[in-house]
JSON list of C-alpha atoms in Angstrom, two decimals:
[
{"chain": "A", "resi": 84, "resn": "MET", "atom": "CA", "xyz": [141.57, 100.79, 114.62]},
{"chain": "A", "resi": 85, "resn": "SER", "atom": "CA", "xyz": [139.28, 101.83, 111.86]},
{"chain": "A", "resi": 86, "resn": "ALA", "atom": "CA", "xyz": [136.08, 100.16, 111.57]},
{"chain": "A", "resi": 87, "resn": "GLN", "atom": "CA", "xyz": [134.96, 97.44, 108.89]},
{"chain": "A", "resi": 88, "resn": "THR", "atom": "CA", "xyz": [132.13, 98.06, 106.62]},
{"chain": "A", "resi": 89, "resn": "LYS", "atom": "CA", "xyz": [130.62, 95.07, 105.77]},
{"chain": "A", "resi": 90, "resn": "PHE", "atom": "CA", "xyz": [128.54, 94.61, 102.94]},
{"chain": "A", "resi": 91, "resn": "TYR", "atom": "CA", "xyz": [125.53, 92.02, 102.87]},
{"chain": "A", "resi": 92, "resn": "PRO", "atom": "CA", "xyz": [123.60, 90.94, 99.45]},
{"chain": "A", "resi": 93, "resn": "GLU", "atom": "CA", "xyz": [120.22, 92.88, 98.44]},
{"chain": "A", "resi": 94, "resn": "SER", "atom": "CA", "xyz": [118.77, 89.15, 99.80]},
{"chain": "A", "resi": 95, "resn": "PHE", "atom": "CA", "xyz": [119.39, 89.32, 102.35]},
{"chain": "A", "resi": 96, "resn": "GLN", "atom": "CA", "xyz": [118.72, 93.18, 103.38]},
{"chain": "A", "resi": 97, "resn": "GLN", "atom": "CA", "xyz": [115.32, 92.81, 101.89]},
{"chain": "A", "resi": 98, "resn": "GLN", "atom": "CA", "xyz": [114.87, 89.65, 104.24]},
{"chain": "A", "resi": 99, "resn": "VAL", "atom": "CA", "xyz": [115.49, 91.73, 107.44]},
{"chain": "A", "resi": 100, "resn": "ILE", "atom": "CA", "xyz": [113.24, 94.43, 105.85]},
{"chain": "A", "resi": 101, "resn": "ALA", "atom": "CA", "xyz": [110.40, 92.36, 105.20]},
{"chain": "A", "resi": 102, "resn": "GLU", "atom": "CA", "xyz": [111.10, 90.90, 108.10]},
{"chain": "A", "resi": 103, "resn": "VAL", "atom": "CA", "xyz": [110.57, 94.56, 110.27]},
{"chain": "A", "resi": 104, "resn": "LYS", "atom": "CA", "xyz": [107.25, 96.05, 107.26]},
{"chain": "A", "resi": 105, "resn": "GLN", "atom": "CA", "xyz": [105.91, 93.13, 106.73]},
{"chain": "A", "resi": 106, "resn": "HIS", "atom": "CA", "xyz": [105.88, 91.76, 109.96]},
{"chain": "A", "resi": 107, "resn": "ASN", "atom": "CA", "xyz": [105.82, 93.89, 112.00]},
{"chain": "A", "resi": 108, "resn": "ARG", "atom": "CA", "xyz": [108.87, 93.34, 114.03]},
{"chain": "A", "resi": 109, "resn": "LEU", "atom": "CA", "xyz": [111.14, 95.81, 116.08]},
{"chain": "A", "resi": 110, "resn": "ILE", "atom": "CA", "xyz": [114.09, 96.80, 114.36]},
{"chain": "A", "resi": 111, "resn": "SER", "atom": "CA", "xyz": [116.00, 96.20, 117.53]},
{"chain": "A", "resi": 112, "resn": "ASP", "atom": "CA", "xyz": [115.08, 92.38, 118.06]},
{"chain": "A", "resi": 113, "resn": "VAL", "atom": "CA", "xyz": [115.45, 92.09, 114.40]},
{"chain": "A", "resi": 114, "resn": "ALA", "atom": "CA", "xyz": [119.37, 92.95, 114.27]},
{"chain": "A", "resi": 115, "resn": "LYS", "atom": "CA", "xyz": [119.41, 90.78, 117.17]},
{"chain": "A", "resi": 116, "resn": "GLN", "atom": "CA", "xyz": [118.56, 87.36, 115.25]},
{"chain": "A", "resi": 117, "resn": "TYR", "atom": "CA", "xyz": [120.50, 88.70, 112.40]},
{"chain": "A", "resi": 118, "resn": "SER", "atom": "CA", "xyz": [123.62, 90.07, 114.35]},
{"chain": "A", "resi": 119, "resn": "ILE", "atom": "CA", "xyz": [123.13, 93.29, 112.94]},
{"chain": "A", "resi": 120, "resn": "SER", "atom": "CA", "xyz": [123.16, 96.57, 114.21]},
{"chain": "A", "resi": 121, "resn": "ALA", "atom": "CA", "xyz": [120.58, 98.49, 115.36]},
{"chain": "A", "resi": 122, "resn": "LYS", "atom": "CA", "xyz": [122.04, 101.69, 112.93]},
{"chain": "A", "resi": 123, "resn": "THR", "atom": "CA", "xyz": [122.15, 99.68, 109.76]},
{"chain": "A", "resi": 124, "resn": "VAL", "atom": "CA", "xyz": [118.56, 97.63, 109.57]},
{"chain": "A", "resi": 125, "resn": "TYR", "atom": "CA", "xyz": [117.01, 101.58, 110.23]},
{"chain": "A", "resi": 126, "resn": "GLN", "atom": "CA", "xyz": [119.06, 102.34, 107.36]},
{"chain": "A", "resi": 127, "resn": "TRP", "atom": "CA", "xyz": [118.02, 99.42, 104.83]},
{"chain": "A", "resi": 128, "resn": "VAL", "atom": "CA", "xyz": [114.37, 100.95, 105.65]},
{"chain": "A", "resi": 129, "resn": "LYS", "atom": "CA", "xyz": [115.02, 104.11, 105.26]},
{"chain": "A", "resi": 130, "resn": "ASN", "atom": "CA", "xyz": [116.26, 103.29, 102.42]},
{"chain": "A", "resi": 131, "resn": "LYS", "atom": "CA", "xyz": [113.57, 101.42, 100.78]},
{"chain": "A", "resi": 132, "resn": "GLU", "atom": "CA", "xyz": [110.99, 103.89, 102.41]},
{"chain": "A", "resi": 133, "resn": "THR", "atom": "CA", "xyz": [113.01, 106.57, 100.30]},
{"chain": "A", "resi": 134, "resn": "THR", "atom": "CA", "xyz": [112.94, 104.32, 96.76]},
{"chain": "A", "resi": 135, "resn": "MET", "atom": "CA", "xyz": [109.49, 103.39, 97.48]},
{"chain": "A", "resi": 136, "resn": "THR", "atom": "CA", "xyz": [108.18, 107.65, 97.74]},
{"chain": "A", "resi": 137, "resn": "SER", "atom": "CA", "xyz": [110.31, 108.08, 94.61]},
{"chain": "A", "resi": 138, "resn": "LYS", "atom": "CA", "xyz": [109.03, 105.88, 93.01]},
{"chain": "A", "resi": 139, "resn": "ALA", "atom": "CA", "xyz": [105.89, 106.26, 93.52]},
{"chain": "A", "resi": 140, "resn": "ASN", "atom": "CA", "xyz": [106.64, 110.51, 93.28]},
{"chain": "A", "resi": 141, "resn": "ALA", "atom": "CA", "xyz": [107.68, 109.24, 90.03]},
{"chain": "A", "resi": 142, "resn": "GLU", "atom": "CA", "xyz": [104.80, 107.91, 88.64]},
{"chain": "A", "resi": 143, "resn": "GLY", "atom": "CA", "xyz": [102.46, 109.90, 89.87]},
{"chain": "A", "resi": 144, "resn": "VAL", "atom": "CA", "xyz": [104.07, 112.98, 88.02]},
{"chain": "A", "resi": 145, "resn": "THR", "atom": "CA", "xyz": [104.37, 109.94, 84.79]},
{"chain": "A", "resi": 146, "resn": "THR", "atom": "CA", "xyz": [100.18, 109.53, 85.83]},
{"chain": "A", "resi": 147, "resn": "ARG", "atom": "CA", "xyz": [99.08, 113.46, 86.05]},
{"chain": "A", "resi": 148, "resn": "LYS", "atom": "CA", "xyz": [101.53, 114.06, 82.41]},
{"chain": "A", "resi": 149, "resn": "ARG", "atom": "CA", "xyz": [99.33, 111.29, 80.37]},
{"chain": "A", "resi": 150, "resn": "THR", "atom": "CA", "xyz": [96.39, 112.69, 82.06]},
{"chain": "A", "resi": 151, "resn": "GLN", "atom": "CA", "xyz": [96.70, 116.33, 81.23]},
{"chain": "A", "resi": 152, "resn": "ALA", "atom": "CA", "xyz": [97.81, 115.47, 77.66]},
{"chain": "A", "resi": 153, "resn": "LYS", "atom": "CA", "xyz": [94.44, 113.08, 77.79]},
{"chain": "A", "resi": 154, "resn": "GLN", "atom": "CA", "xyz": [92.86, 116.67, 79.01]},
{"chain": "A", "resi": 155, "resn": "LYS", "atom": "CA", "xyz": [94.72, 118.63, 76.09]},
{"chain": "A", "resi": 156, "resn": "SER", "atom": "CA", "xyz": [94.01, 115.97, 73.44]},
{"chain": "A", "resi": 157, "resn": "ALA", "atom": "CA", "xyz": [90.62, 116.45, 74.75]},
{"chain": "A", "resi": 158, "resn": "LEU", "atom": "CA", "xyz": [89.75, 120.52, 74.81]},
{"chain": "A", "resi": 159, "resn": "VAL", "atom": "CA", "xyz": [91.91, 120.95, 71.17]},
{"chain": "A", "resi": 160, "resn": "SER", "atom": "CA", "xyz": [89.55, 118.03, 69.30]},
{"chain": "A", "resi": 161, "resn": "GLU", "atom": "CA", "xyz": [86.22, 119.76, 70.88]},
{"chain": "A", "resi": 162, "resn": "ILE", "atom": "CA", "xyz": [87.85, 123.45, 70.00]},
{"chain": "A", "resi": 163, "resn": "ALA", "atom": "CA", "xyz": [88.17, 121.94, 65.77]},
{"chain": "A", "resi": 164, "resn": "HIS", "atom": "CA", "xyz": [84.53, 120.53, 66.64]},
{"chain": "A", "resi": 165, "resn": "LEU", "atom": "CA", "xyz": [83.16, 124.48, 67.66]},
{"chain": "A", "resi": 166, "resn": "GLN", "atom": "CA", "xyz": [85.01, 125.65, 65.26]},
{"chain": "A", "resi": 167, "resn": "LEU", "atom": "CA", "xyz": [83.05, 123.45, 62.48]},
{"chain": "A", "resi": 168, "resn": "LYS", "atom": "CA", "xyz": [79.97, 124.74, 64.47]},
{"chain": "A", "resi": 169, "resn": "LEU", "atom": "CA", "xyz": [80.45, 128.23, 64.88]},
{"chain": "A", "resi": 170, "resn": "SER", "atom": "CA", "xyz": [81.86, 127.81, 60.23]},
{"chain": "A", "resi": 171, "resn": "GLN", "atom": "CA", "xyz": [78.28, 126.24, 59.54]},
{"chain": "A", "resi": 172, "resn": "LEU", "atom": "CA", "xyz": [77.04, 128.72, 61.66]},
{"chain": "A", "resi": 173, "resn": "ASN", "atom": "CA", "xyz": [78.01, 131.85, 60.15]},
{"chain": "A", "resi": 174, "resn": "GLN", "atom": "CA", "xyz": [77.06, 130.18, 56.64]},
{"chain": "A", "resi": 175, "resn": "GLN", "atom": "CA", "xyz": [73.90, 129.89, 58.07]},
{"chain": "A", "resi": 176, "resn": "LEU", "atom": "CA", "xyz": [73.89, 133.68, 59.22]},
{"chain": "A", "resi": 177, "resn": "LEU", "atom": "CA", "xyz": [75.03, 135.08, 55.37]},
{"chain": "A", "resi": 178, "resn": "SER", "atom": "CA", "xyz": [72.30, 132.78, 53.74]},
{"chain": "A", "resi": 179, "resn": "ILE", "atom": "CA", "xyz": [70.06, 133.96, 55.47]},
{"chain": "A", "resi": 180, "resn": "ASN", "atom": "CA", "xyz": [71.00, 137.50, 55.56]},
{"chain": "A", "resi": 181, "resn": "SER", "atom": "CA", "xyz": [71.31, 137.35, 51.88]},
{"chain": "A", "resi": 182, "resn": "ASN", "atom": "CA", "xyz": [67.62, 136.07, 51.67]}
]
């Protein structure tokens, strides 16, 4: 006889995860309270943590890329400013040398 897989609504899973994470309860106690296996609760909590870590990493990469783009833009702007200043100084030097 094969074991039957139960599917639980997302809202129920979130409620169970909140009991563990926000209320600092033991997985085994929460599992007993909701009449589900501790393994199932553990997997839900682990999957939630993995999802949150992945999102945080993705946001970190996006933030880092934005920061790098801003830095690059600032450097390009500064280079353009310095090139203009160099051109002006070269013109001044030429005018001094021609006198």
